[in-house]
GROMACS .gro file of C-alpha atoms in nm:
model
  379
    1MET     CA    1  -1.547 -15.273  10.766
    2HIS     CA    2  -1.526 -15.023  11.052
    3LYS     CA    3  -1.526 -14.666  10.926
    4THR     CA    4  -1.327 -14.407  11.119
    5LYS     CA    5  -1.264 -14.034  11.104
    6ASP     CA    6  -0.986 -13.829  11.253
    7ALA     CA    7  -0.994 -13.452  11.284
    8ARG     CA    8  -0.753 -13.243  11.489
    9ARG     CA    9  -0.806 -12.909  11.660
   10GLY     CA   10  -0.596 -12.603  11.720
   11GLY     CA   11  -0.227 -12.533  11.686
   12GLU     CA   12  -0.030 -12.394  11.395
   13GLY     CA   13  -0.025 -12.624  11.098
   14GLU     CA   14  -0.321 -12.819  11.230
   15THR     CA   15  -0.674 -12.813  11.101
   16ILE     CA   16  -1.005 -12.721  11.259
   17GLU     CA   17  -1.300 -12.956  11.251
   18LYS     CA   18  -1.613 -12.839  11.068
   19GLY     CA   19  -1.916 -13.055  10.998
   20GLY     CA   20  -1.732 -13.386  11.028
   21MET     CA   21  -1.458 -13.280  10.783
   22THR     CA   22  -1.155 -13.056  10.833
   23VAL     CA   23  -1.142 -12.721  10.654
   24LYS     CA   24  -0.818 -12.825  10.489
   25SER     CA   25  -0.964 -13.160  10.383
   26LEU     CA   26  -1.274 -12.993  10.239
   27MET     CA   27  -1.064 -12.748  10.039
   28TRP     CA   28  -0.836 -13.026   9.913
   29TYR     CA   29  -1.123 -13.253   9.813
   30PHE     CA   30  -1.324 -12.995   9.620
   31GLN     CA   31  -1.023 -12.825   9.467
   32ARG     CA   32  -0.904 -13.159   9.334
   33HIS     CA   33  -1.244 -13.237   9.180
   34ALA     CA   34  -1.267 -12.891   9.026
   35LEU     CA   35  -0.911 -12.911   8.894
   36PHE     CA   36  -0.978 -13.255   8.750
   37LEU     CA   37  -1.278 -13.129   8.552
   38PHE     CA   38  -1.091 -12.823   8.428
   39VAL     CA   39  -0.792 -13.021   8.305
   40VAL     CA   40  -1.010 -13.283   8.136
   41LEU     CA   41  -1.188 -13.008   7.945
   42PHE     CA   42  -0.858 -12.847   7.856
   43VAL     CA   43  -0.711 -13.177   7.736
   44CYS     CA   44  -1.013 -13.253   7.520
   45SER     CA   45  -1.008 -12.911   7.356
   46CYS     CA   46  -0.635 -12.876   7.308
   47GLY     CA   47  -0.508 -13.227   7.243
   48GLY     CA   48  -0.353 -13.285   7.584
   49GLU     CA   49   0.002 -13.304   7.705
   50GLY     CA   50   0.228 -13.590   7.605
   51LYS     CA   51   0.063 -13.804   7.341
   52ILE     CA   52   0.080 -14.181   7.355
   53PRO     CA   53   0.233 -14.302   7.024
   54GLN     CA   54  -0.025 -14.420   6.770
   55SER     CA   55   0.158 -14.753   6.744
   56VAL     CA   56   0.073 -14.836   7.107
   57ARG     CA   57  -0.227 -15.060   7.173
   58LEU     CA   58  -0.408 -14.867   7.440
   59SER     CA   59  -0.542 -15.186   7.594
   60GLU     CA   60  -0.184 -15.265   7.693
   61CYS     CA   61  -0.140 -14.950   7.900
   62PHE     CA   62  -0.483 -14.960   8.063
   63TYR     CA   63  -0.504 -15.044   8.432
   64SER     CA   64  -0.803 -15.123   8.650
   65TYR     CA   65  -0.854 -15.157   9.022
   66ASN     CA   66  -1.183 -15.344   9.082
   67TYR     CA   67  -1.344 -15.146   8.799
   68VAL     CA   68  -1.559 -15.325   8.542
   69ILE     CA   69  -1.544 -15.220   8.177
   70ASP     CA   70  -1.614 -15.383   7.839
   71TRP     CA   71  -1.278 -15.555   7.808
   72ALA     CA   72  -1.358 -15.694   7.463
   73ALA     CA   73  -1.427 -15.345   7.331
   74LEU     CA   74  -1.107 -15.213   7.484
   75GLY     CA   75  -0.903 -15.496   7.332
   76ASP     CA   76  -1.061 -15.475   6.985
   77PRO     CA   77  -0.778 -15.351   6.758
   78ASN     CA   78  -1.031 -15.171   6.539
   79ASN     CA   79  -1.121 -14.949   6.836
   80ASN     CA   80  -0.760 -14.850   6.899
   81PRO     CA   81  -0.754 -14.554   6.654
   82ILE     CA   82  -1.084 -14.427   6.796
   83LEU     CA   83  -0.946 -14.435   7.149
   84HIS     CA   84  -0.625 -14.264   7.038
   85ALA     CA   85  -0.834 -13.990   6.878
   86TYR     CA   86  -1.030 -13.931   7.197
   87LEU     CA   87  -0.721 -13.937   7.417
   88GLU     CA   88  -0.577 -13.662   7.197
   89GLY     CA   89  -0.896 -13.452   7.191
   90ALA     CA   90  -1.087 -13.571   6.886
   91SER     CA   91  -1.269 -13.337   6.650
   92GLU     CA   92  -1.541 -13.449   6.408
   93GLU     CA   93  -1.292 -13.398   6.127
   94LYS     CA   94  -1.036 -13.619   6.301
   95LEU     CA   95  -1.291 -13.896   6.358
   96GLY     CA   96  -1.407 -13.874   5.997
   97SER     CA   97  -1.050 -13.917   5.875
   98LEU     CA   98  -1.035 -14.258   6.042
   99ARG     CA   99  -1.267 -14.398   5.771
  100ILE     CA  100  -1.424 -14.658   6.000
  101THR     CA  101  -1.762 -14.748   5.850
  102ASP     CA  102  -1.931 -14.855   6.175
  103ILE     CA  103  -1.769 -14.588   6.391
  104ASP     CA  104  -2.098 -14.470   6.546
  105GLU     CA  105  -2.178 -14.817   6.675
  106ARG     CA  106  -1.825 -14.857   6.807
  107ILE     CA  107  -1.839 -14.525   6.989
  108LYS     CA  108  -2.169 -14.617   7.151
  109ARG     CA  109  -2.027 -14.948   7.270
  110LEU     CA  110  -1.718 -14.779   7.413
  111GLU     CA  111  -1.949 -14.546   7.602
  112ARG     CA  112  -2.169 -14.828   7.730
  113GLY     CA  113  -1.854 -15.016   7.826
  114ARG     CA  114  -1.743 -14.722   8.047
  115ILE     CA  115  -1.428 -14.658   7.845
  116ILE     CA  116  -1.525 -14.317   7.710
  117LYS     CA  117  -1.792 -14.077   7.833
  118ARG     CA  118  -2.010 -13.810   7.676
  119PHE     CA  119  -1.966 -13.444   7.764
  120ASP     CA  120  -2.220 -13.217   7.597
  121ASP     CA  121  -2.199 -13.312   7.228
  122SER     CA  122  -1.860 -13.482   7.235
  123TYR     CA  123  -1.676 -13.764   7.409
  124MET     CA  124  -1.370 -13.782   7.630
  125PRO     CA  125  -1.172 -14.057   7.804
  126ALA     CA  126  -1.366 -14.187   8.102
  127HIS     CA  127  -1.047 -14.235   8.303
  128PRO     CA  128  -0.727 -14.042   8.380
  129VAL     CA  129  -0.451 -14.049   8.119
  130ILE     CA  130  -0.097 -14.035   8.259
  131ALA     CA  131   0.163 -13.967   7.989
  132GLY     CA  132   0.427 -13.717   7.885
  133GLY     CA  133   0.506 -13.453   8.148
  134LYS     CA  134   0.262 -13.601   8.397
  135ARG     CA  135   0.436 -13.936   8.370
  136ARG     CA  136   0.778 -13.783   8.422
  137GLU     CA  137   0.668 -13.583   8.726
  138LEU     CA  138   0.497 -13.885   8.877
  139ASN     CA  139   0.815 -14.090   8.826
  140SER     CA  140   1.014 -13.831   9.018
  141VAL     CA  141   0.771 -13.827   9.311
  142ILE     CA  142   0.752 -14.207   9.323
  143ARG     CA  143   1.130 -14.252   9.323
  144GLN     CA  144   1.160 -14.016   9.619
  145ALA     CA  145   0.891 -14.204   9.810
  146ALA     CA  146   1.045 -14.542   9.721
  147ALA     CA  147   1.384 -14.433   9.857
  148LYS     CA  148   1.217 -14.363  10.192
  149MET     CA  149   1.015 -14.685  10.183
  150LEU     CA  150   1.296 -14.919  10.079
  151PRO     CA  151   1.434 -14.993  10.430
  152VAL     CA  152   1.084 -15.082  10.556
  153THR     CA  153   1.021 -15.299  10.251
  154ARG     CA  154   1.351 -15.486  10.285
  155ASP     CA  155   1.265 -15.546  10.648
  156THR     CA  156   0.926 -15.685  10.543
  157VAL     CA  157   1.096 -15.939  10.317
  158ARG     CA  158   1.346 -16.025  10.589
  159LYS     CA  159   1.070 -16.092  10.842
  160ILE     CA  160   0.858 -16.310  10.612
  161ARG     CA  161   1.140 -16.511  10.454
  162PRO     CA  162   1.195 -16.759  10.744
  163TYR     CA  163   0.840 -16.888  10.699
  164PHE     CA  164   0.914 -17.002  10.344
  165LYS     CA  165   1.193 -17.250  10.399
  166GLY     CA  166   1.141 -17.514  10.134
  167HIS     CA  167   0.908 -17.280   9.944
  168GLU     CA  168   1.145 -16.995   9.865
  169GLU     CA  169   1.017 -16.984   9.507
  170MET     CA  170   0.682 -16.852   9.639
  171LEU     CA  171   0.828 -16.550   9.816
  172TYR     CA  172   0.778 -16.300   9.532
  173HIS     CA  173   0.413 -16.403   9.493
  174VAL     CA  174   0.341 -16.368   9.865
  175VAL     CA  175   0.526 -16.038   9.907
  176TRP     CA  176   0.354 -15.881   9.608
  177SER     CA  177   0.007 -16.037   9.589
  178GLY     CA  178  -0.029 -16.120   9.958
  179ILE     CA  179   0.136 -15.830  10.141
  180MET     CA  180   0.166 -15.531   9.905
  181ASP     CA  181  -0.139 -15.591   9.686
  182GLY     CA  182  -0.351 -15.799   9.923
  183GLY     CA  183  -0.694 -15.720  10.060
  184LEU     CA  184  -0.566 -15.609  10.402
  185ALA     CA  185  -0.330 -15.356  10.244
  186TRP     CA  186  -0.610 -15.202  10.039
  187GLN     CA  187  -0.848 -15.197  10.334
  188THR     CA  188  -0.580 -15.013  10.531
  189LEU     CA  189  -0.519 -14.764  10.250
  190GLU     CA  190  -0.891 -14.694  10.229
  191GLU     CA  191  -0.918 -14.635  10.603
  192GLN     CA  192  -0.612 -14.409  10.604
  193LEU     CA  193  -0.748 -14.199  10.316
  194GLU     CA  194  -1.078 -14.164  10.501
  195ARG     CA  195  -0.883 -14.022  10.793
  196GLN     CA  196  -0.688 -13.783  10.570
  197ALA     CA  197  -0.989 -13.663  10.373
  198GLY     CA  198  -1.214 -13.657  10.679
  199LYS     CA  199  -1.493 -13.847  10.510
  200ALA     CA  200  -1.629 -14.198  10.507
  201ASP     CA  201  -1.724 -14.425  10.217
  202ILE     CA  202  -1.407 -14.379  10.014
  203ASP     CA  203  -1.442 -14.563   9.682
  204LEU     CA  204  -1.112 -14.671   9.531
  205ARG     CA  205  -1.258 -14.855   9.231
  206MET     CA  206  -1.113 -14.692   8.921
  207ALA     CA  207  -0.924 -14.732   8.595
  208TRP     CA  208  -0.654 -14.533   8.419
  209TRP     CA  209  -0.418 -14.523   8.122
  210ILE     CA  210  -0.046 -14.484   8.186
  211TYR     CA  211   0.240 -14.468   7.938
  212PRO     CA  212   0.504 -14.588   7.945
  213GLU     CA  213   0.417 -14.861   8.190
  214HIS     CA  214   0.660 -14.940   8.471
  215SER     CA  215   0.920 -15.203   8.386
  216HIS     CA  216   0.820 -15.406   8.694
  217HIS     CA  217   0.443 -15.374   8.679
  218ALA     CA  218   0.248 -15.668   8.814
  219GLY     CA  219  -0.112 -15.757   8.889
  220THR     CA  220  -0.315 -15.968   9.127
  221ASN     CA  221  -0.642 -16.148   9.057
  222THR     CA  222  -0.842 -16.316   9.333
  223TYR     CA  223  -1.108 -16.578   9.261
  224GLY     CA  224  -1.342 -16.715   9.527
  225SER     CA  225  -1.437 -17.081   9.560
  226ALA     CA  226  -1.633 -17.296   9.804
  227GLN     CA  227  -1.320 -17.373  10.006
  228GLY     CA  228  -1.136 -17.043   9.994
  229ALA     CA  229  -0.966 -16.806   9.751
  230TRP     CA  230  -0.734 -16.849   9.454
  231ILE     CA  231  -0.472 -16.576   9.433
  232ILE     CA  232  -0.292 -16.541   9.101
  233THR     CA  233  -0.014 -16.296   9.021
  234GLY     CA  234  -0.011 -16.144   8.675
  235LEU     CA  235   0.334 -16.096   8.523
  236LYS     CA  236   0.451 -16.008   8.174
  237GLY     CA  237   0.536 -16.310   7.962
  238PHE     CA  238   0.316 -16.550   8.156
  239PRO     CA  239  -0.044 -16.645   8.071
  240GLU     CA  240  -0.298 -16.395   8.202
  241PRO     CA  241  -0.453 -16.481   8.542
  242HIS     CA  242  -0.797 -16.555   8.397
  243ILE     CA  243  -0.640 -16.810   8.159
  244ILE     CA  244  -0.458 -16.977   8.448
  245ARG     CA  245  -0.780 -16.981   8.649
  246GLU     CA  246  -0.970 -17.150   8.365
  247ALA     CA  247  -0.705 -17.424   8.347
  248ILE     CA  248  -0.735 -17.488   8.720
  249GLN     CA  249  -1.112 -17.471   8.752
  250SER     CA  250  -1.207 -17.818   8.636
  251ALA     CA  251  -0.956 -17.984   8.872
  252GLU     CA  252  -0.939 -17.740   9.162
  253ASN     CA  253  -1.083 -17.972   9.430
  254ASN     CA  254  -0.848 -18.252   9.323
  255LEU     CA  255  -0.549 -18.018   9.327
  256ILE     CA  256  -0.635 -17.902   9.679
  257HIS     CA  257  -0.701 -18.253   9.812
  258SER     CA  258  -0.380 -18.387   9.657
  259GLY     CA  259  -0.182 -18.098   9.804
  260LEU     CA  260  -0.321 -18.158  10.152
  261ALA     CA  261  -0.315 -18.538  10.154
  262GLY     CA  262  -0.002 -18.598   9.947
  263THR     CA  263  -0.189 -18.829   9.714
  264ALA     CA  264  -0.189 -18.827   9.336
  265VAL     CA  265  -0.445 -18.636   9.135
  266GLY     CA  266  -0.660 -18.881   8.939
  267LYS     CA  267  -0.557 -18.901   8.575
  268GLU     CA  268  -0.910 -18.823   8.465
  269ASN     CA  269  -0.880 -18.486   8.642
  270VAL     CA  270  -0.544 -18.387   8.498
  271ASN     CA  271  -0.535 -18.160   8.197
  272GLU     CA  272  -0.223 -18.080   8.002
  273SER     CA  273  -0.222 -17.717   8.115
  274LEU     CA  274  -0.173 -17.817   8.479
  275ARG     CA  275   0.138 -18.018   8.389
  276ARG     CA  276   0.262 -17.744   8.161
  277TYR     CA  277   0.215 -17.485   8.436
  278GLY     CA  278   0.408 -17.700   8.686
  279LEU     CA  279   0.107 -17.743   8.915
  280ILE     CA  280   0.132 -18.123   8.888
  281ASP     CA  281   0.460 -18.312   8.901
  282GLY     CA  282   0.571 -18.612   8.697
  283LYS     CA  283   0.408 -18.854   8.944
  284GLY     CA  284   0.072 -18.677   8.927
  285HIS     CA  285   0.098 -18.506   9.266
  286SER     CA  286  -0.021 -18.150   9.322
  287ARG     CA  287   0.246 -17.883   9.361
  288LEU     CA  288  -0.008 -17.616   9.449
  289PHE     CA  289   0.102 -17.380   9.727
  290ILE     CA  290  -0.171 -17.387   9.994
  291LEU     CA  291  -0.202 -17.160  10.297
  292GLU     CA  292  -0.443 -17.233  10.580
  293LYS     CA  293  -0.582 -16.991  10.837
  294GLY     CA  294  -0.394 -17.167  11.115
  295ASP     CA  295  -0.053 -17.147  10.947
  296PRO     CA  296   0.198 -16.942  11.155
  297VAL     CA  297   0.280 -16.720  10.855
  298VAL     CA  298  -0.075 -16.586  10.823
  299PRO     CA  299  -0.080 -16.346  11.122
  300VAL     CA  300   0.274 -16.236  11.043
  301ALA     CA  301   0.192 -16.158  10.680
  302SER     CA  302  -0.130 -15.983  10.786
  303LYS     CA  303   0.055 -15.755  11.027
  304LEU     CA  304   0.325 -15.679  10.771
  305SER     CA  305   0.063 -15.596  10.509
  306VAL     CA  306  -0.107 -15.341  10.734
  307GLU     CA  307   0.225 -15.187  10.835
  308PHE     CA  308   0.341 -15.165  10.474
  309ALA     CA  309   0.024 -14.986  10.362
  310ARG     CA  310   0.039 -14.739  10.651
  311ASN     CA  311   0.400 -14.656  10.573
  312ALA     CA  312   0.326 -14.621  10.203
  313ILE     CA  313   0.044 -14.369  10.239
  314LYS     CA  314   0.255 -14.176  10.489
  315HIS     CA  315   0.525 -14.132  10.225
  316LEU     CA  316   0.293 -14.049   9.934
  317ASP     CA  317   0.219 -13.679   9.894
  318LEU     CA  318  -0.135 -13.723   9.767
  319GLU     CA  319  -0.205 -13.350   9.749
  320GLY     CA  320   0.101 -13.297   9.534
  321ILE     CA  321   0.023 -13.601   9.319
  322SER     CA  322  -0.334 -13.477   9.270
  323ARG     CA  323  -0.196 -13.146   9.142
  324ILE     CA  324   0.041 -13.322   8.902
  325LEU     CA  325  -0.211 -13.570   8.763
  326ALA     CA  326  -0.529 -13.356   8.794
  327THR     CA  327  -0.696 -13.644   8.975
  328THR     CA  328  -0.909 -13.691   9.284
  329PRO     CA  329  -0.746 -13.810   9.609
  330GLU     CA  330  -0.887 -14.158   9.552
  331GLN     CA  331  -0.747 -14.178   9.201
  332SER     CA  332  -0.414 -14.035   9.313
  333LEU     CA  333  -0.382 -14.299   9.585
  334VAL     CA  334  -0.460 -14.595   9.360
  335ILE     CA  335  -0.228 -14.481   9.081
  336SER     CA  336   0.063 -14.376   9.301
  337TYR     CA  337   0.043 -14.677   9.533
  338HIS     CA  338   0.071 -14.916   9.238
  339GLU     CA  339   0.366 -14.722   9.098
  340LEU     CA  340   0.536 -14.714   9.439
  341CYS     CA  341   0.502 -15.090   9.475
  342TYR     CA  342   0.640 -15.146   9.125
  343GLU     CA  343   0.941 -14.928   9.202
  344LEU     CA  344   1.005 -15.118   9.524
  345LEU     CA  345   0.973 -15.452   9.343
  346LYS     CA  346   1.229 -15.325   9.095
  347GLU     CA  347   1.472 -15.243   9.374
  348LEU     CA  348   1.414 -15.571   9.558
  349THR     CA  349   1.456 -15.791   9.252
  350SER     CA  350   1.751 -15.600   9.105
  351THR     CA  351   1.944 -15.640   9.432
  352GLY     CA  352   1.851 -16.006   9.476
  353ALA     CA  353   1.633 -15.955   9.784
  354LEU     CA  354   1.351 -16.114   9.585
  355ALA     CA  355   1.374 -16.355   9.293
  356LEU     CA  356   1.155 -16.229   9.009
  357PRO     CA  357   0.978 -16.511   8.822
  358LYS     CA  358   1.068 -16.477   8.454
  359ALA     CA  359   0.888 -16.664   8.181
  360ALA     CA  360   1.202 -16.656   7.966
  361ASP     CA  361   1.391 -16.851   8.234
  362ALA     CA  362   1.126 -17.079   8.381
  363GLY     CA  363   0.892 -17.122   8.086
  364GLU     CA  364   0.530 -17.204   8.154
  365LYS     CA  365   0.628 -17.430   8.445
  366GLY     CA  366   0.705 -17.107   8.628
  367VAL     CA  367   0.332 -17.037   8.645
  368ARG     CA  368   0.330 -17.243   8.965
  369ARG     CA  369   0.521 -16.963   9.136
  370LEU     CA  370   0.234 -16.724   9.067
  371VAL     CA  371  -0.051 -16.927   9.217
  372SER     CA  372  -0.161 -16.991   9.574
  373PHE     CA  373  -0.477 -17.109   9.743
  374TYR     CA  374  -0.588 -16.966  10.076
  375MET     CA  375  -0.790 -17.231  10.257
  376LEU     CA  376  -1.086 -17.089  10.447
  377ASN     CA  377  -1.314 -17.396  10.461
  378PRO     CA  378  -1.118 -17.723  10.487
  379PRO     CA  379  -1.279 -18.022  10.314
   0.00000   0.00000   0.00000
């Protein structure tokens, strides 16, 4: 990826270049890192602001953007009280009161799994925790940004819709996982943050806890294959993307070939999950949504994705968000961009501009609306 920098000179309100970074950018970057460390220490010693209720499974309000952790350790219900203790600023007395016999081993695994981290002789959450007052302030900032972004977002949907005649049910998946949350959008966000911060090699990989989660949160998982990429939207109520991927894997070539040729998938390659998910019809034909590089919609969606990301970062006050959340610019961007997209999805689906796939309405057959294959290497 081409790395760029942008520093301006002179004029009131502008910044002066110094050593490849702007003075303002340098101050922002280091102040945010210093503030982050101070607040983390304060939270750990004082119990933090806005506790997440003990009844909440912390694995359910944990988010990750291309960040690898020990997911089994996070999801282990026996680790939930330990994580709650650390999120609230655990003391030795507090940990002892949990009466978990193998607590030392569990703590070590959580550390190795990059879920908690050691600081001197104690542990703290390894990732930002957004709850209580921080959550409320973030909500306010995001709603303001979403109000400004809504006309652009509606226009994005309007421009892409004509390309989905006969496939209208795939529009939500493409708008969210292809345009808002796609690789081009994130590449653009990274490049724009490099310009703002005046430094190269921005790393957006991170994780965070947030409570309560947004009512319209969604996810995107991308899986490579010999012929291209599987893109699967994650939505509440539906099977998780990795489960959908496992169901597809044994028959993926047959699904793709059937979708391209209009022939039936051989019975020996059909598993019950594919029928249940609506990816194969009653006659054994693939219903997989396939996009090819030469399809007219591809350059249009690519352009819209870049434009959307540029508009989004323009409307996100990352300095202000960093102050609210006590996070670095990178963390602030990843967290706030997701929340902005969720708020826009809420507006689009509540007004009927987009049809939100709902498991309660479509059942498991609705899974088909969450899956696409982008063909890079035709058979």
